[in-house]
Amino acid sequence: SADGGRNLSLDSIPMGLPMSDPTAWATAMNNLGMAPMGMTGQPLLPDFDPALGMMTGIPPINPMMPGLGIVPPPIPPDMPAVKEIIHCKSCTLFPPNPHLPPPATRERPPGCKTVFVGGLPENGTEQIIMEVFEQCGEVIAIRKSKKNFCHIRFAEEFMVDKALYLSGYRIRLGSSTDKKDTGRLHVDFAQARDDLYEWECKQRMLAREERHRRRLEEERFRPPSPPPVVHYSDHECSVIAEKLKDDTKFSEAIQTLLTWIERGEVNRRTANNFYSMIQSANSHIRRLVNEKAAHEKEMEEAKEKFKLALSGILVQFEQIVAVYHSASKQKAWDHFTKAQRKNISVWCKQAEEIRNIHNDELMGIRREEEMEMSDEEIEDPSEMKETEESALVSQVEALKEENDSLRWQLDAYRNEVELLKQEQGKASRDEDTTKEQQMKLLQQALQGMQKHLLKVQDEYKKKEAELEKVREDKLKIEALLENLKEQESSTSRVCACSQEKECPVEKTLSNSPVKSEREVLLVGIISTFLHVHPFGASIEYICSYLQRLDSKICTAEVEILMTRLQNTFRQELSGVGASLEKRWKFCGFDGLKMT
């Protein structure tokens, strides 16, 4: 029926399949007065007569036939899209040529719900447009122009995709062939302010929801705030002092003590209380050191247990591997089948690999222990001197710290004396005697502290004098070493001169500036290095390169060798004033001509 065309489903076209009616395309061409063509360009019907309005033998197309919907299901990418004729109440839509490329569209605006429809018939009305496009979805508004185009706004975004499917279709009003009753539809995305505004509102709402969700997540995973620290009072001070002596409550008490000190609760009246609490915190260090030593002892015991267990495992692995090797001998091997031999060989390889891994691990543990023992036993004399010097420095620093602590205690006693003097006039006569005794005791304590302070200062000066003596001795030893080196070089020169007198052949050999194969290698390496640096290099730069090859090479040895070879290496000064720098250059090519 004609009314059924308006209510056709938009998702009922099987686009991945051929046309449901093989003569539908020919019927459409016949109605337009065109010769129907096949996919290869040949006429579909050889007996087609253009004078006839309809072809004989073709049944009329029913709008309710299957395959006449508008929007297809998803199309496989390897199959071409095939469109069919769409019948409406007052018009008919004919599909475009399948060989033509798909119609071009502009970039889709965000939140697009409006489409542009061009190529409408001149006699087309809003009712006809509504009849065609209401099958794509709910139409909110149609704005029609006098120039054969209009804008259609849908209720949802997915309806725009259904409307774009009609782009390229030819429309005919009724059965008329007049140009004013025909047209080619062009459907494209349109940019509308209402669509953009609704899309922005939707995005803002989603962003608000996301922020709210994140805030809830952060609040859920946020750690609870620490409990508030109580204000300082004498009672709370005594409680914290007791907690500082308890290992289980020490961390809480030390945090409270730190907060009180940072708040500025320390004054003349509370200084003694805070000093006693700090002493309790200092005594906790010994407990921590003892606890660390206990843990280290447990770790050493665990290492020993692990080493013993690993050695026992290795013994068992050796026994298993011995079993495999004995089974692989000719006497027993001939009696096994091929599968059994294969399994035995595979098991033997696996056992040997695991045994080697465990053996390497055990050897590594033993090697580490031997290295620790050797580090403890073997110490160079220079390291001994450094340790003595560092011990003296540490003693001096300890004396400095003790000196500072004594000064602080002296200040604290002075403060207490001042407080007692202030309270002396207010107290009664009976209490004067006790205060005088306290004053005497404090004065005696002050005198004792001053004497101790003087002793510490004398010790500090003595230690500094000893430290200076050690430094002077060190400088003297270094000077003696340099003199010994010079004497050795002079004796070597004397020996060389005596050898020159004894035999002329040896004289020619000793006259050469290069005295050993090691120096020849050094000359070659330095020549190669300076050849790469044509502008020269400092002696420190050259020695840093050579020490990568041999850490025993020293700067003095290299400089003496290069000064002997004046025809091979040349020293030049570069820079002015404070930036004056000595650079060595390779001049072997010029020296070859001179020699």
Tab-separated table of C-alpha atoms in Angstrom, residues 159-527:
chain	number	residue	atom	x	y	z
A	159	MET	CA	19.769	10.431	12.675
A	160	VAL	CA	22.184	12.637	10.675
A	161	ASP	CA	24.066	9.504	9.537
A	162	LYS	CA	20.784	8.037	8.244
A	163	ALA	CA	20.005	11.237	6.342
A	164	LEU	CA	23.493	11.249	4.744
A	165	TYR	CA	22.657	7.860	3.245
A	166	LEU	CA	20.176	9.619	0.881
A	167	SER	CA	22.899	11.832	-0.622
A	168	GLY	CA	23.115	11.216	-4.384
A	169	TYR	CA	19.577	9.879	-4.779
A	170	ARG	CA	17.413	11.316	-7.599
A	171	ILE	CA	13.969	12.405	-6.480
A	172	ARG	CA	10.823	12.491	-8.664
A	173	LEU	CA	7.494	13.909	-7.544
A	174	GLY	CA	4.701	11.543	-8.461
A	175	SER	CA	4.996	10.182	-12.014
A	176	SER	CA	5.845	13.516	-13.643
A	177	THR	CA	8.951	13.857	-15.818
A	178	ASP	CA	9.026	17.637	-15.698
A	179	LYS	CA	12.350	19.195	-14.618
A	180	LYS	CA	10.619	21.159	-11.896
A	181	ASP	CA	9.429	17.895	-10.356
A	182	THR	CA	12.867	16.176	-10.372
A	183	GLY	CA	16.189	16.771	-8.685
A	184	ARG	CA	19.342	15.141	-7.285
A	185	LEU	CA	19.635	15.235	-3.509
A	186	HIS	CA	22.887	16.380	-1.911
A	187	VAL	CA	22.953	15.844	1.870
A	188	ASP	CA	25.852	17.215	3.935
A	189	PHE	CA	26.695	18.199	7.501
A	190	ALA	CA	25.621	21.695	8.516
A	191	GLN	CA	27.047	23.894	11.258
A	192	ALA	CA	24.382	25.260	13.600
A	193	ARG	CA	24.830	27.348	16.735
A	194	ASP	CA	22.137	25.402	18.580
A	195	ASP	CA	23.959	22.097	17.948
A	196	LEU	CA	27.292	23.556	19.103
A	197	TYR	CA	25.691	25.066	22.221
A	198	GLU	CA	24.001	21.779	23.174
A	199	TRP	CA	27.248	19.887	22.535
A	200	GLU	CA	29.223	22.317	24.726
A	201	CYS	CA	26.617	22.039	27.487
A	202	LYS	CA	26.845	18.270	27.281
A	203	GLN	CA	30.663	18.378	27.419
A	204	ARG	CA	30.570	20.707	30.428
A	205	MET	CA	28.163	18.381	32.168
A	206	LEU	CA	30.439	15.395	31.465
A	207	ALA	CA	33.441	17.383	32.728
A	208	ARG	CA	31.537	18.263	35.922
A	209	GLU	CA	30.652	14.621	36.441
A	210	GLU	CA	34.284	13.610	35.833
A	211	ARG	CA	35.573	16.216	38.301
A	212	HIS	CA	33.030	15.076	40.864
A	213	ARG	CA	34.039	11.459	40.361
A	214	ARG	CA	37.755	12.299	40.700
A	215	ARG	CA	37.081	14.331	43.827
A	216	LEU	CA	35.254	11.391	45.369
A	217	GLU	CA	38.145	9.075	44.427
A	218	GLU	CA	40.715	11.456	45.931
A	219	GLU	CA	38.703	11.791	49.123
A	220	ARG	CA	38.364	8.028	49.318
A	221	PHE	CA	42.107	7.384	48.902
A	222	ARG	CA	43.307	10.400	50.916
A	223	PRO	CA	45.164	9.291	54.066
A	224	PRO	CA	43.569	10.338	57.342
A	225	SER	CA	44.953	13.460	58.946
A	226	PRO	CA	47.302	12.910	61.926
A	227	PRO	CA	45.899	13.401	65.407
A	228	PRO	CA	46.350	16.914	66.830
A	229	VAL	CA	49.349	17.505	69.111
A	230	VAL	CA	48.401	18.525	72.654
A	231	HIS	CA	49.560	21.868	74.051
A	232	TYR	CA	52.499	21.979	76.429
A	233	SER	CA	51.877	21.729	80.151
A	234	ASP	CA	53.753	20.267	83.104
A	235	HIS	CA	51.453	17.260	83.201
A	236	GLU	CA	51.784	16.588	79.454
A	237	CYS	CA	55.550	17.048	79.768
A	238	SER	CA	55.767	14.320	82.407
A	239	VAL	CA	53.569	12.022	80.278
A	240	ILE	CA	55.790	12.536	77.204
A	241	ALA	CA	58.926	11.978	79.303
A	242	GLU	CA	57.554	8.591	80.379
A	243	LYS	CA	56.583	7.703	76.807
A	244	LEU	CA	60.085	8.528	75.569
A	245	LYS	CA	61.419	5.753	77.823
A	246	ASP	CA	58.969	3.233	76.331
A	247	ASP	CA	60.047	1.675	73.026
A	248	THR	CA	56.479	1.109	71.845
A	249	LYS	CA	55.431	4.756	72.340
A	250	PHE	CA	58.717	6.448	71.432
A	251	SER	CA	57.767	7.488	67.876
A	252	GLU	CA	54.570	9.212	69.018
A	253	ALA	CA	56.353	10.958	71.910
A	254	ILE	CA	59.307	12.169	69.803
A	255	GLN	CA	56.871	13.704	67.283
A	256	THR	CA	55.154	15.603	70.095
A	257	LEU	CA	58.509	16.778	71.438
A	258	LEU	CA	59.544	18.005	67.988
A	259	THR	CA	56.263	19.912	67.574
A	260	TRP	CA	56.664	21.588	70.971
A	261	ILE	CA	60.226	22.720	70.172
A	262	GLU	CA	59.157	24.061	66.762
A	263	ARG	CA	56.240	25.920	68.361
A	264	GLY	CA	58.654	27.752	70.657
A	265	GLU	CA	57.627	26.226	73.968
A	266	VAL	CA	61.247	26.238	75.217
A	267	ASN	CA	61.962	29.099	77.655
A	268	ARG	CA	63.939	29.631	80.849
A	269	ARG	CA	61.295	27.979	82.980
A	270	THR	CA	60.884	24.865	80.795
A	271	ALA	CA	64.468	24.466	79.577
A	272	ASN	CA	65.374	21.800	82.170
A	273	ASN	CA	62.317	19.721	81.316
A	274	PHE	CA	63.113	19.849	77.621
A	275	TYR	CA	66.766	19.005	78.306
A	276	SER	CA	65.757	15.882	80.228
A	277	MET	CA	63.455	14.818	77.382
A	278	ILE	CA	66.262	15.356	74.852
A	279	GLN	CA	68.542	13.221	77.059
A	280	SER	CA	65.904	10.452	76.990
A	281	ALA	CA	65.813	10.695	73.193
A	282	ASN	CA	69.617	10.453	73.111
A	283	SER	CA	69.574	7.338	75.291
A	284	HIS	CA	67.205	5.725	72.777
A	285	ILE	CA	70.088	5.741	70.255
A	286	ARG	CA	71.860	3.015	72.233
A	287	ARG	CA	68.773	0.839	72.109
A	288	LEU	CA	68.555	1.364	68.362
A	289	VAL	CA	72.241	0.455	67.913
A	290	ASN	CA	71.785	-2.717	69.972
A	291	GLU	CA	68.709	-3.619	67.946
A	292	LYS	CA	70.642	-3.107	64.710
A	293	ALA	CA	73.462	-5.317	65.984
A	294	ALA	CA	70.951	-8.040	66.864
A	295	HIS	CA	69.462	-7.863	63.370
A	296	GLU	CA	72.921	-8.038	61.801
A	297	LYS	CA	73.700	-11.093	63.899
A	298	GLU	CA	70.461	-12.731	62.743
A	299	MET	CA	71.374	-11.896	59.154
A	300	GLU	CA	74.814	-13.503	59.551
A	301	GLU	CA	73.244	-16.607	61.068
A	302	ALA	CA	70.753	-16.766	58.219
A	303	LYS	CA	73.634	-16.442	55.723
A	304	GLU	CA	75.449	-19.334	57.390
A	305	LYS	CA	72.292	-21.466	57.339
A	306	PHE	CA	71.732	-20.637	53.672
A	307	LYS	CA	75.344	-21.508	52.839
A	308	LEU	CA	75.132	-24.841	54.659
A	309	ALA	CA	71.826	-25.700	52.997
A	310	LEU	CA	73.209	-24.723	49.585
A	311	SER	CA	76.295	-26.888	50.073
A	312	GLY	CA	74.050	-29.834	51.060
A	313	ILE	CA	71.926	-29.297	47.941
A	314	LEU	CA	75.072	-29.221	45.806
A	315	VAL	CA	76.243	-32.549	47.304
A	316	GLN	CA	72.904	-34.131	46.380
A	317	PHE	CA	73.125	-32.642	42.869
A	318	GLU	CA	76.596	-34.145	42.468
A	319	GLN	CA	75.253	-37.552	43.505
A	320	ILE	CA	72.357	-37.296	41.021
A	321	VAL	CA	74.720	-36.251	38.209
A	322	ALA	CA	77.008	-39.166	39.126
A	323	VAL	CA	74.007	-41.517	38.785
A	324	TYR	CA	73.269	-40.094	35.316
A	325	HIS	CA	76.896	-40.480	34.233
A	326	SER	CA	77.091	-44.068	35.477
A	327	ALA	CA	73.856	-44.859	33.643
A	328	SER	CA	75.370	-43.389	30.463
A	329	LYS	CA	78.252	-45.874	30.477
A	330	GLN	CA	78.313	-48.700	27.952
A	331	LYS	CA	77.386	-51.519	30.352
A	332	ALA	CA	74.061	-50.016	31.403
A	333	TRP	CA	73.419	-47.743	28.375
A	334	ASP	CA	72.932	-50.642	25.914
A	335	HIS	CA	70.003	-52.055	27.895
A	336	PHE	CA	67.863	-48.866	27.694
A	337	THR	CA	65.532	-48.029	24.827
A	338	LYS	CA	65.974	-44.955	22.623
A	339	ALA	CA	63.256	-42.999	24.451
A	340	GLN	CA	64.765	-43.876	27.826
A	341	ARG	CA	68.252	-42.845	26.643
A	342	LYS	CA	66.883	-39.520	25.372
A	343	ASN	CA	65.141	-38.804	28.695
A	344	ILE	CA	68.264	-39.725	30.672
A	345	SER	CA	70.472	-37.397	28.572
A	346	VAL	CA	67.969	-34.525	28.875
A	347	TRP	CA	67.715	-35.024	32.649
A	348	CYS	CA	71.503	-35.120	32.927
A	349	LYS	CA	71.876	-31.784	31.062
A	350	GLN	CA	69.209	-30.121	33.203
A	351	ALA	CA	70.774	-31.393	36.436
A	352	GLU	CA	74.234	-30.188	35.365
A	353	GLU	CA	72.913	-26.701	34.496
A	354	ILE	CA	71.116	-26.347	37.839
A	355	ARG	CA	74.183	-27.658	39.680
A	356	ASN	CA	76.454	-25.148	37.915
A	357	ILE	CA	74.090	-22.274	38.781
A	358	HIS	CA	74.031	-23.216	42.474
A	359	ASN	CA	77.777	-23.782	42.481
A	360	ASP	CA	78.391	-20.310	41.022
A	361	GLU	CA	76.119	-18.811	43.655
A	362	LEU	CA	77.995	-20.559	46.477
A	363	MET	CA	81.370	-19.535	45.036
A	364	GLY	CA	80.165	-15.937	44.802
A	365	ILE	CA	79.201	-15.951	48.497
A	366	ARG	CA	82.600	-17.369	49.464
A	367	ARG	CA	84.376	-14.859	47.221
A	368	GLU	CA	82.543	-11.978	48.884
A	369	GLU	CA	83.563	-13.264	52.324
A	370	GLU	CA	87.193	-13.586	51.227
A	371	MET	CA	87.156	-10.039	49.827
A	372	GLU	CA	85.752	-8.713	53.109
A	373	MET	CA	88.460	-10.565	55.052
A	374	SER	CA	91.224	-9.280	52.767
A	375	ASP	CA	89.916	-5.720	53.048
A	376	GLU	CA	90.057	-5.968	56.819
A	377	GLU	CA	93.524	-7.589	56.973
A	378	ILE	CA	95.452	-5.797	54.210
A	379	GLU	CA	95.924	-2.039	54.666
A	380	ASP	CA	98.494	0.174	52.993
A	381	PRO	CA	100.818	2.351	55.132
A	382	SER	CA	99.502	5.438	53.371
A	383	GLU	CA	95.969	4.429	54.400
A	384	MET	CA	97.209	3.988	57.965
A	385	LYS	CA	98.528	7.543	57.926
A	386	GLU	CA	95.259	8.808	56.518
A	387	THR	CA	93.317	6.953	59.199
A	388	GLU	CA	95.543	8.424	61.916
A	389	GLU	CA	95.045	11.892	60.493
A	390	SER	CA	91.288	11.371	60.194
A	391	ALA	CA	91.233	10.072	63.789
A	392	LEU	CA	92.944	13.226	64.980
A	393	VAL	CA	90.490	15.357	63.001
A	394	SER	CA	87.538	13.443	64.473
A	395	GLN	CA	88.991	13.929	67.985
A	396	VAL	CA	89.307	17.651	67.345
A	397	GLU	CA	85.704	17.803	66.149
A	398	ALA	CA	84.532	15.848	69.194
A	399	LEU	CA	86.383	18.278	71.464
A	400	LYS	CA	84.730	21.167	69.653
A	401	GLU	CA	81.304	19.641	70.182
A	402	GLU	CA	82.073	18.998	73.849
A	403	ASN	CA	83.268	22.594	74.193
A	404	ASP	CA	80.002	23.866	72.708
A	405	SER	CA	77.912	21.631	74.969
A	406	LEU	CA	79.818	22.862	78.030
A	407	ARG	CA	79.185	26.453	76.986
A	408	TRP	CA	75.483	25.741	76.646
A	409	GLN	CA	75.425	24.129	80.079
A	410	LEU	CA	77.258	27.166	81.448
A	411	ASP	CA	74.607	29.458	79.964
A	412	ALA	CA	71.874	27.274	81.463
A	413	TYR	CA	73.493	27.487	84.925
A	414	ARG	CA	73.820	31.236	84.582
A	415	ASN	CA	70.140	31.485	83.726
A	416	GLU	CA	69.279	29.417	86.779
A	417	VAL	CA	71.462	31.686	88.945
A	418	GLU	CA	69.660	34.750	87.619
A	419	LEU	CA	66.275	33.151	88.324
A	420	LEU	CA	67.373	32.319	91.855
A	421	LYS	CA	68.584	35.877	92.392
A	422	GLN	CA	65.207	37.234	91.271
A	423	GLU	CA	63.304	34.848	93.511
A	424	GLN	CA	65.617	35.508	96.475
A	425	GLY	CA	64.076	38.878	97.368
A	426	LYS	CA	60.517	37.518	97.247
A	427	ALA	CA	61.071	34.412	99.369
A	428	SER	CA	61.053	34.342	103.162
A	429	ARG	CA	64.111	34.473	105.469
A	430	ASP	CA	63.870	30.753	106.244
A	431	GLU	CA	64.306	29.940	102.593
A	432	ASP	CA	67.266	32.353	102.241
A	433	THR	CA	69.671	29.942	103.848
A	434	THR	CA	68.705	27.109	101.505
A	435	LYS	CA	69.001	29.396	98.501
A	436	GLU	CA	72.416	30.568	99.628
A	437	GLN	CA	73.474	26.948	99.856
A	438	GLN	CA	72.101	26.362	96.368
A	439	MET	CA	73.960	29.431	95.139
A	440	LYS	CA	77.193	28.142	96.641
A	441	LEU	CA	76.654	24.751	95.064
A	442	LEU	CA	75.931	26.341	91.707
A	443	GLN	CA	78.986	28.572	91.985
A	444	GLN	CA	81.118	25.541	92.802
A	445	ALA	CA	79.609	23.715	89.831
A	446	LEU	CA	80.354	26.737	87.638
A	447	GLN	CA	83.943	26.831	88.811
A	448	GLY	CA	84.307	23.139	88.104
A	449	MET	CA	82.799	23.577	84.654
A	450	GLN	CA	85.132	26.487	83.917
A	451	LYS	CA	88.146	24.406	84.943
A	452	HIS	CA	86.957	21.537	82.785
A	453	LEU	CA	86.432	23.981	79.916
A	454	LEU	CA	89.994	25.259	80.253
A	455	LYS	CA	91.299	21.676	80.249
A	456	VAL	CA	89.297	20.903	77.109
A	457	GLN	CA	90.673	24.015	75.417
A	458	ASP	CA	94.231	22.996	76.313
A	459	GLU	CA	93.620	19.512	74.924
A	460	TYR	CA	92.170	21.056	71.793
A	461	LYS	CA	95.308	23.195	71.300
A	462	LYS	CA	97.542	20.141	71.888
A	463	LYS	CA	95.615	18.100	69.330
A	464	GLU	CA	95.910	20.907	66.800
A	465	ALA	CA	99.678	21.049	67.393
A	466	GLU	CA	99.887	17.260	66.923
A	467	LEU	CA	97.879	17.540	63.720
A	468	GLU	CA	100.270	20.208	62.385
A	469	LYS	CA	103.239	18.008	63.294
A	470	VAL	CA	101.711	15.076	61.435
A	471	ARG	CA	101.205	17.265	58.371
A	472	GLU	CA	104.794	18.512	58.540
A	473	ASP	CA	106.045	14.906	58.851
A	474	LYS	CA	103.971	13.989	55.855
A	475	LEU	CA	105.490	16.813	53.801
A	476	LYS	CA	109.018	15.765	54.907
A	477	ILE	CA	108.338	12.151	53.872
A	478	GLU	CA	107.118	13.311	50.471
A	479	ALA	CA	110.267	15.438	50.046
A	480	LEU	CA	112.433	12.435	50.997
A	481	LEU	CA	110.605	10.298	48.438
A	482	GLU	CA	111.280	12.889	45.732
A	483	ASN	CA	114.965	13.008	46.695
A	484	LEU	CA	115.157	9.220	46.556
A	485	LYS	CA	113.601	9.275	43.093
A	486	GLU	CA	116.148	11.864	41.938
A	487	GLN	CA	118.984	9.799	43.407
A	488	GLU	CA	117.719	6.719	41.616
A	489	SER	CA	117.593	8.655	38.331
A	490	SER	CA	121.144	9.976	38.907
A	491	THR	CA	122.462	6.477	39.717
A	492	SER	CA	120.810	5.153	36.566
A	493	ARG	CA	122.556	7.888	34.575
A	494	VAL	CA	125.929	6.984	36.173
A	495	CYS	CA	125.388	3.315	35.334
A	496	ALA	CA	124.541	4.312	31.775
A	497	CYS	CA	127.780	6.306	31.465
A	498	SER	CA	129.834	3.373	32.781
A	499	GLN	CA	128.190	1.075	30.297
A	500	GLU	CA	129.048	3.529	27.496
A	501	LYS	CA	132.693	3.289	28.445
A	502	GLU	CA	132.666	-0.513	28.553
A	503	CYS	CA	131.148	-1.287	25.170
A	504	PRO	CA	130.337	1.048	22.270
A	505	VAL	CA	127.377	-1.075	21.150
A	506	GLU	CA	125.664	-0.675	24.473
A	507	LYS	CA	126.510	3.033	24.367
A	508	THR	CA	124.515	3.504	21.226
A	509	LEU	CA	121.576	1.655	22.801
A	510	SER	CA	121.764	3.562	26.099
A	511	ASN	CA	121.944	6.908	24.288
A	512	SER	CA	118.405	6.368	22.967
A	513	PRO	CA	115.834	8.318	25.041
A	514	VAL	CA	113.496	5.292	25.116
A	515	LYS	CA	114.822	2.768	27.651
A	516	SER	CA	112.243	-0.035	27.750
A	517	GLU	CA	109.477	-1.639	25.717
A	518	ARG	CA	106.891	-0.103	28.058
A	519	GLU	CA	108.176	3.406	27.220
A	520	VAL	CA	108.055	2.534	23.494
A	521	LEU	CA	104.387	1.585	23.897
A	522	LEU	CA	103.729	4.814	25.841
A	523	VAL	CA	105.393	6.882	23.090
A	524	GLY	CA	103.259	5.195	20.437
A	525	ILE	CA	99.995	5.683	22.351
A	526	ILE	CA	100.825	9.358	23.194
A	527	SER	CA	101.785	10.024	19.552
